[in-house]
XYZ file of C-alpha atoms in Angstrom:
441
model
C -4.425 4.546 21.171
C -3.451 5.435 17.650
C -0.210 7.325 18.700
C 2.703 5.975 16.583
C 5.693 5.366 18.764
C 9.078 6.030 17.457
C 11.791 3.605 16.700
C 13.738 2.220 20.015
C 17.141 0.621 20.452
C 15.526 -2.596 21.441
C 13.690 -2.803 18.236
C 16.861 -2.066 16.346
C 18.494 -4.871 17.943
C 15.731 -7.322 17.364
C 15.582 -6.320 13.652
C 19.261 -7.101 12.865
C 18.173 -10.763 11.592
C 16.549 -9.062 8.587
C 19.274 -6.517 7.591
C 21.534 -8.934 5.770
C 18.499 -10.126 3.634
C 17.467 -6.631 3.045
C 20.794 -5.087 2.089
C 22.786 -7.915 0.286
C 20.663 -9.468 -2.214
C 22.616 -11.536 -4.720
C 23.594 -10.506 -8.224
C 21.227 -13.125 -9.330
C 18.355 -11.695 -7.727
C 19.043 -8.170 -8.480
C 19.234 -9.243 -12.430
C 15.910 -10.974 -12.048
C 14.506 -7.770 -10.453
C 15.623 -5.566 -13.191
C 14.786 -7.782 -15.988
C 11.220 -9.115 -14.834
C 8.381 -8.169 -17.390
C 5.469 -9.448 -14.966
C 2.144 -7.520 -15.184
C 1.471 -8.512 -11.541
C 2.250 -5.798 -8.935
C 2.678 -7.269 -5.384
C 1.405 -4.513 -3.094
C 1.714 -4.934 0.820
C -0.366 -2.422 3.120
C -1.029 -1.944 6.739
C -4.631 -2.119 7.469
C -4.781 0.719 10.120
C -7.895 2.711 11.529
C -9.139 3.318 8.160
C -9.885 -0.279 7.080
C -9.344 -2.308 4.011
C -12.018 -0.983 1.677
C -10.265 2.080 0.542
C -7.327 0.137 -0.512
C -9.330 -2.383 -2.363
C -11.074 0.142 -4.281
C -7.816 2.041 -5.112
C -6.460 -1.269 -6.518
C -9.744 -1.700 -8.544
C -9.373 1.626 -10.094
C -5.640 1.334 -10.872
C -6.410 -2.043 -12.585
C -9.026 -0.067 -14.590
C -6.783 2.612 -15.649
C -4.093 0.039 -16.485
C -5.523 -2.905 -18.740
C -3.381 -6.053 -18.302
C -2.097 -5.208 -14.753
C -3.038 -7.292 -11.950
C -2.530 -6.078 -8.379
C -2.222 -8.553 -5.763
C -3.048 -6.729 -2.519
C -1.864 -7.979 0.804
C -3.295 -6.118 3.794
C -3.428 -6.732 7.175
C -3.190 -5.158 10.714
C -0.001 -6.938 11.358
C 1.527 -6.869 7.670
C 4.939 -7.206 9.057
C 4.349 -10.784 10.078
C 3.472 -11.644 6.535
C 5.917 -10.102 4.609
C 8.973 -10.252 6.891
C 9.567 -13.973 6.320
C 9.272 -13.886 2.797
C 11.578 -11.076 2.556
C 14.027 -13.035 4.586
C 13.787 -15.588 1.955
C 14.116 -12.914 -0.915
C 10.557 -12.531 -1.866
C 9.632 -8.817 -1.700
C 6.519 -6.873 -2.457
C 6.896 -4.238 -5.014
C 5.029 -1.683 -2.842
C 5.017 -1.430 0.797
C 2.713 0.757 2.734
C 4.172 0.937 6.272
C 5.352 3.713 8.466
C 8.085 4.159 10.496
C 7.479 4.016 14.420
C 5.887 0.635 14.380
C 6.956 -2.002 17.261
C 8.405 -4.542 14.657
C 10.640 -1.567 13.132
C 10.554 -3.263 9.590
C 10.850 0.084 7.915
C 13.459 1.344 10.042
C 15.440 -1.780 9.217
C 14.955 -1.333 5.517
C 16.384 2.100 6.067
C 19.313 1.209 7.859
C 20.309 -1.643 5.345
C 19.790 0.705 2.680
C 16.992 -1.528 1.305
C 14.810 0.998 -0.223
C 14.509 2.212 -3.872
C 15.294 5.912 -4.781
C 11.744 7.422 -5.381
C 13.005 11.010 -6.287
C 11.645 10.674 -9.796
C 8.228 9.904 -8.458
C 7.633 13.506 -7.644
C 8.189 14.568 -11.332
C 5.977 11.679 -12.859
C 2.489 12.732 -14.259
C -0.419 11.128 -12.272
C -1.816 8.372 -14.132
C -5.091 9.689 -15.816
C -4.272 13.288 -15.113
C -2.026 16.061 -16.485
C -0.620 17.142 -13.231
C 2.564 15.988 -11.781
C 2.811 14.504 -8.242
C 5.033 17.564 -7.216
C 2.196 19.586 -8.256
C -0.514 18.217 -5.902
C 1.648 17.376 -2.809
C 1.252 19.965 0.071
C 4.044 22.111 0.934
C 6.366 20.630 3.748
C 5.509 16.978 3.282
C 8.703 16.137 1.560
C 12.403 17.054 1.931
C 12.452 16.122 5.486
C 14.017 13.055 7.387
C 10.784 11.173 7.152
C 11.100 11.134 3.476
C 14.798 11.537 2.974
C 16.132 9.361 5.930
C 19.643 9.840 4.669
C 19.812 13.579 4.490
C 21.176 13.214 0.921
C 18.405 15.009 -0.693
C 17.172 11.743 -2.240
C 13.481 10.473 -1.547
C 13.065 6.838 -0.496
C 9.700 7.191 1.266
C 6.649 9.059 -0.163
C 4.118 10.564 2.225
C 0.867 9.187 2.960
C -2.205 9.697 5.267
C -1.590 12.624 7.658
C -2.833 13.625 10.965
C -2.008 17.095 12.104
C -1.299 17.527 16.184
C -1.638 20.494 18.196
C -3.447 21.618 21.432
C -6.862 20.298 22.132
C -9.348 21.916 24.492
C -12.881 22.895 25.186
C -14.031 25.834 23.145
C -17.154 26.305 25.508
C -14.933 26.648 28.592
C -12.906 29.449 27.326
C -15.914 31.407 25.968
C -17.768 31.094 29.199
C -14.843 32.462 30.933
C -13.927 35.322 28.380
C -10.785 33.612 27.663
C -9.236 33.681 24.209
C -6.738 31.195 22.619
C -3.251 32.018 23.569
C -0.818 32.910 20.696
C 2.442 32.900 22.644
C 3.930 30.760 25.360
C 3.767 33.698 27.603
C -0.066 34.120 26.796
C -0.432 30.280 27.558
C 1.208 30.383 30.890
C -0.624 33.819 32.022
C -3.919 31.885 31.124
C -2.862 29.280 33.188
C -2.729 31.608 36.132
C -6.429 32.828 35.542
C -7.344 28.999 35.336
C -5.803 28.264 38.467
C -7.710 30.723 40.429
C -10.742 28.817 39.391
C -9.379 25.446 40.324
C -8.586 24.315 36.493
C -5.222 23.106 35.588
C -3.428 24.348 32.781
C -2.215 21.305 31.130
C -2.294 17.524 30.860
C -1.086 14.947 28.458
C -2.398 11.444 27.781
C 1.372 9.746 28.038
C 4.718 11.205 27.952
C 4.979 9.701 24.460
C 2.379 12.422 23.135
C 4.871 15.218 24.252
C 6.743 14.420 20.934
C 4.665 16.519 18.612
C 4.960 19.395 21.057
C 8.456 19.138 21.641
C 9.101 18.952 17.686
C 6.814 21.903 16.970
C 8.449 24.055 19.921
C 12.045 23.180 18.666
C 11.011 24.499 15.225
C 9.443 27.492 16.710
C 12.467 28.262 18.738
C 15.269 27.861 15.992
C 13.433 27.082 12.627
C 13.546 24.024 10.501
C 17.469 23.998 10.479
C 17.506 23.825 14.327
C 15.043 21.266 14.547
C 16.894 19.187 12.075
C 20.221 19.542 14.097
C 18.445 18.334 17.323
C 16.814 15.296 15.299
C 20.536 14.520 14.203
C 21.674 14.480 17.848
C 23.581 17.604 17.478
C 25.424 18.386 20.897
C 24.905 22.238 20.618
C 21.436 21.956 19.756
C 20.569 20.210 22.928
C 23.094 21.751 25.370
C 23.084 25.636 23.868
C 20.770 28.659 24.436
C 18.023 27.385 22.194
C 17.946 24.017 23.515
C 17.869 25.457 27.261
C 14.908 27.498 26.206
C 12.996 24.209 25.071
C 13.687 22.359 28.363
C 12.842 25.589 30.486
C 9.468 26.417 28.464
C 8.420 22.718 28.555
C 9.596 21.954 31.988
C 7.534 24.976 33.430
C 4.524 24.034 31.477
C 4.239 20.237 32.527
C 4.752 21.636 36.089
C 1.206 23.263 35.658
C -0.245 19.488 34.862
C -3.245 18.395 36.681
C -2.413 16.373 39.844
C -3.865 13.023 38.431
C -1.668 13.265 35.124
C 1.431 11.436 36.174
C -0.239 8.619 37.765
C -2.488 7.750 34.594
C 0.097 8.661 31.859
C 0.332 5.077 30.730
C -1.209 2.617 27.955
C -3.795 1.588 30.640
C -5.198 4.804 31.885
C -4.382 7.499 29.303
C -7.968 8.104 28.449
C -8.598 9.453 32.092
C -6.052 12.170 31.234
C -7.991 12.885 28.179
C -11.247 12.852 30.023
C -9.788 15.816 32.153
C -10.471 18.001 29.095
C -13.927 16.918 28.716
C -14.746 17.428 32.436
C -13.158 21.025 32.350
C -10.484 19.967 34.809
C -7.543 20.890 32.549
C -7.472 23.454 29.814
C -5.128 22.076 27.160
C -3.470 18.791 26.095
C -1.432 17.794 23.019
C -2.798 15.190 20.892
C -3.713 14.187 17.251
C -6.857 14.089 15.089
C -7.851 10.743 16.375
C -8.594 11.705 19.840
C -12.234 12.902 19.033
C -13.060 9.423 17.903
C -11.231 7.759 21.037
C -13.458 9.757 23.314
C -16.781 9.966 21.204
C -18.704 7.856 23.675
C -17.216 9.502 26.844
C -19.269 11.998 29.161
C -18.418 15.648 28.791
C -19.341 18.919 30.436
C -22.671 20.522 29.204
C -21.996 22.414 26.029
C -18.547 21.054 25.263
C -17.142 21.796 22.038
C -13.649 20.426 20.726
C -11.262 23.362 19.994
C -7.903 22.846 18.488
C -5.168 25.227 17.925
C -1.398 25.069 17.064
C 1.010 25.228 19.720
C 1.403 28.688 20.973
C 4.791 30.039 19.769
C 7.695 31.986 21.367
C 6.563 34.879 19.102
C 2.971 34.998 18.034
C 3.845 35.292 14.191
C 5.624 31.959 13.970
C 3.782 28.524 15.008
C 4.488 25.231 13.799
C 1.921 22.035 13.831
C 3.778 18.823 13.829
C 1.906 16.247 11.611
C 2.127 12.602 11.691
C 2.020 10.896 8.309
C 2.543 7.374 6.958
C 4.979 6.478 4.345
C 4.675 4.319 1.347
C 7.898 2.772 -0.335
C 9.598 0.360 -2.719
C 11.940 -2.340 -1.771
C 15.259 -2.300 -3.932
C 14.500 -6.191 -4.393
C 11.164 -5.332 -6.015
C 10.469 -7.026 -9.520
C 8.406 -4.372 -10.830
C 9.731 -1.195 -9.801
C 8.665 1.109 -12.902
C 4.901 -0.368 -12.350
C 5.454 0.106 -8.512
C 6.536 3.992 -8.724
C 3.350 4.590 -11.417
C 1.026 2.823 -8.588
C 2.729 5.235 -5.823
C 2.082 8.286 -8.278
C -1.574 7.139 -8.652
C -1.918 7.490 -4.634
C -2.234 11.267 -5.461
C -4.690 11.044 -8.111
C -8.295 12.675 -7.350
C -9.920 9.297 -7.704
C -7.552 7.536 -5.076
C -8.013 10.592 -2.814
C -11.399 10.595 -2.757
C -11.394 6.673 -2.137
C -9.205 6.978 0.713
C -11.097 9.901 2.073
C -14.474 7.762 2.312
C -12.458 5.704 4.634
C -11.245 8.500 6.734
C -8.051 8.590 5.493
C -6.800 12.359 4.339
C -3.861 12.499 1.805
C -1.410 15.340 2.042
C -2.466 17.086 -1.403
C -3.448 20.587 -2.019
C -7.105 21.659 -1.577
C -8.158 18.483 0.443
C -9.755 20.641 3.212
C -12.582 21.509 0.854
C -13.369 17.920 0.662
C -13.895 17.618 4.340
C -16.672 18.224 6.969
C -16.776 20.789 9.488
C -14.959 19.109 12.170
C -12.097 17.680 10.135
C -11.847 21.236 8.543
C -11.003 22.472 11.993
C -8.193 19.945 12.291
C -6.771 19.502 8.926
C -7.391 23.163 8.186
C -4.740 24.367 10.767
C -2.109 24.781 8.041
C -4.696 27.164 6.206
C -4.891 29.391 9.349
C -1.254 30.161 9.372
C 0.547 27.186 11.137
C 3.634 25.889 9.506
C 3.766 22.052 8.448
C 6.426 20.386 10.334
C 7.328 16.604 9.637
C 10.118 14.358 10.542
C 11.823 12.849 13.521
C 15.053 11.503 14.814
C 17.597 10.444 12.375
C 18.212 6.758 12.180
C 21.221 6.021 14.479
C 23.529 3.169 15.545
C 22.014 0.861 18.608
C 23.640 1.753 21.775
C 23.037 -0.605 24.621
C 20.863 1.253 27.530
C 20.415 4.313 25.433
C 17.237 5.614 24.178
C 16.722 9.152 23.125
C 12.946 9.056 23.239
C 12.751 7.288 26.546
C 15.062 10.134 27.875
C 13.692 12.967 26.206
C 10.068 12.238 26.729
C 9.983 9.608 29.384
C 11.653 11.765 31.964
C 8.941 14.218 31.619
C 6.950 12.524 34.456
C 10.043 13.083 36.684
C 9.873 16.775 35.753
C 6.262 17.051 36.332
C 6.162 15.647 39.744
C 9.289 17.299 40.606
C 11.585 14.247 41.240
C 13.914 15.642 38.746
C 15.131 19.029 37.818
C 14.871 20.659 34.529
C 18.620 21.017 34.399
C 19.236 17.322 35.057
C 16.668 16.350 32.356
C 18.665 18.404 29.927
C 21.872 16.908 30.972
C 20.396 13.432 30.496
C 19.276 14.248 27.041
C 22.472 15.788 25.951
C 24.425 12.673 27.109
C 22.089 10.484 25.292
C 22.441 12.582 21.911
C 26.341 12.540 22.411
C 26.062 8.599 22.852
C 23.978 8.174 19.677
C 25.949 10.586 17.477
C 29.358 9.254 18.041
């Protein structure tokens, strides 16, 4: 499962040992950081599903374009275990490719300790070897959110990397065989559910409740726009308790009640593929997921003629639909020794050369016209924004740790109770409002 989990309170507590080291570097270290003339750039990167080969090629390309510069690349599937001990001892990498939502919570710890360098100027930098600026090539919607500006102060501390759009996955052949069309609105979706029910097919399923995050974020933005989404992500009381918030709970609550009867039992890390299999077996119509699901299920049996379909979440109104996207982040520690060179390296990440290197490994950068370089299946997924869906990024704002309070556990975890009827929609809303109030205060 490649789904990236959001930060939990437990992670925040466990990460406090690093806070002092990240945020309170001595004057001596700071002076050393700003005065270094070293031409060796230390880059630490997470080895994700794309492997290490693309990173190694990008490093070679950067070194070739910058004679005299040596990039020391440290790449590992558990990069935190390698760099965290060194960071505690005051030895920081110059560039870190590590997203939020990891179990160790290192990136969140750096955010809380204000241990990241301001990268706002990177967007105005000319891409090395090209005439375009970084801001010229970035896809609209991938900056200016809490995912890149974690303090909401208009300053960028993390730059967006590899993205993966989310939406509803389904079997195109099943809809075609029954003469059904993609629902454009939530009303259309529920009406289609009645037609499917008559044929013994469930309207909905979800891999685990964690996968309901992308659906939630998209729907919140659809209901009240990005301003409402940002308020909800900042634990605003009225956002979750008011009319728009109530509409969200009612829509999702009634949708999950149309889930296949086996969904709740299998909505866990061990059996989530069984819920995904429901789509391939024509036992459920739709499930929220990300672009990685086709790879996860590539060897699974499927109904005759099965063909993956993908669409943005139906909107409250047909003309406004959002597709939430996960993306990874790259950043520079405040204690880095080569900040100027680090920023130049990050700007290079958006070059045509680096974009193509990453694409060979299956990693898609959020740059304009990237879809023209993709195969047919990838175009269907990554081209969702070319077909009218609006980009949505970001997640919950960093908050203080409150013992026994976890927003994502409450907002998403309680969905199983709503699905099986052990908790009412209104009770679920009350629990979320209470959690938001505790985290905001």
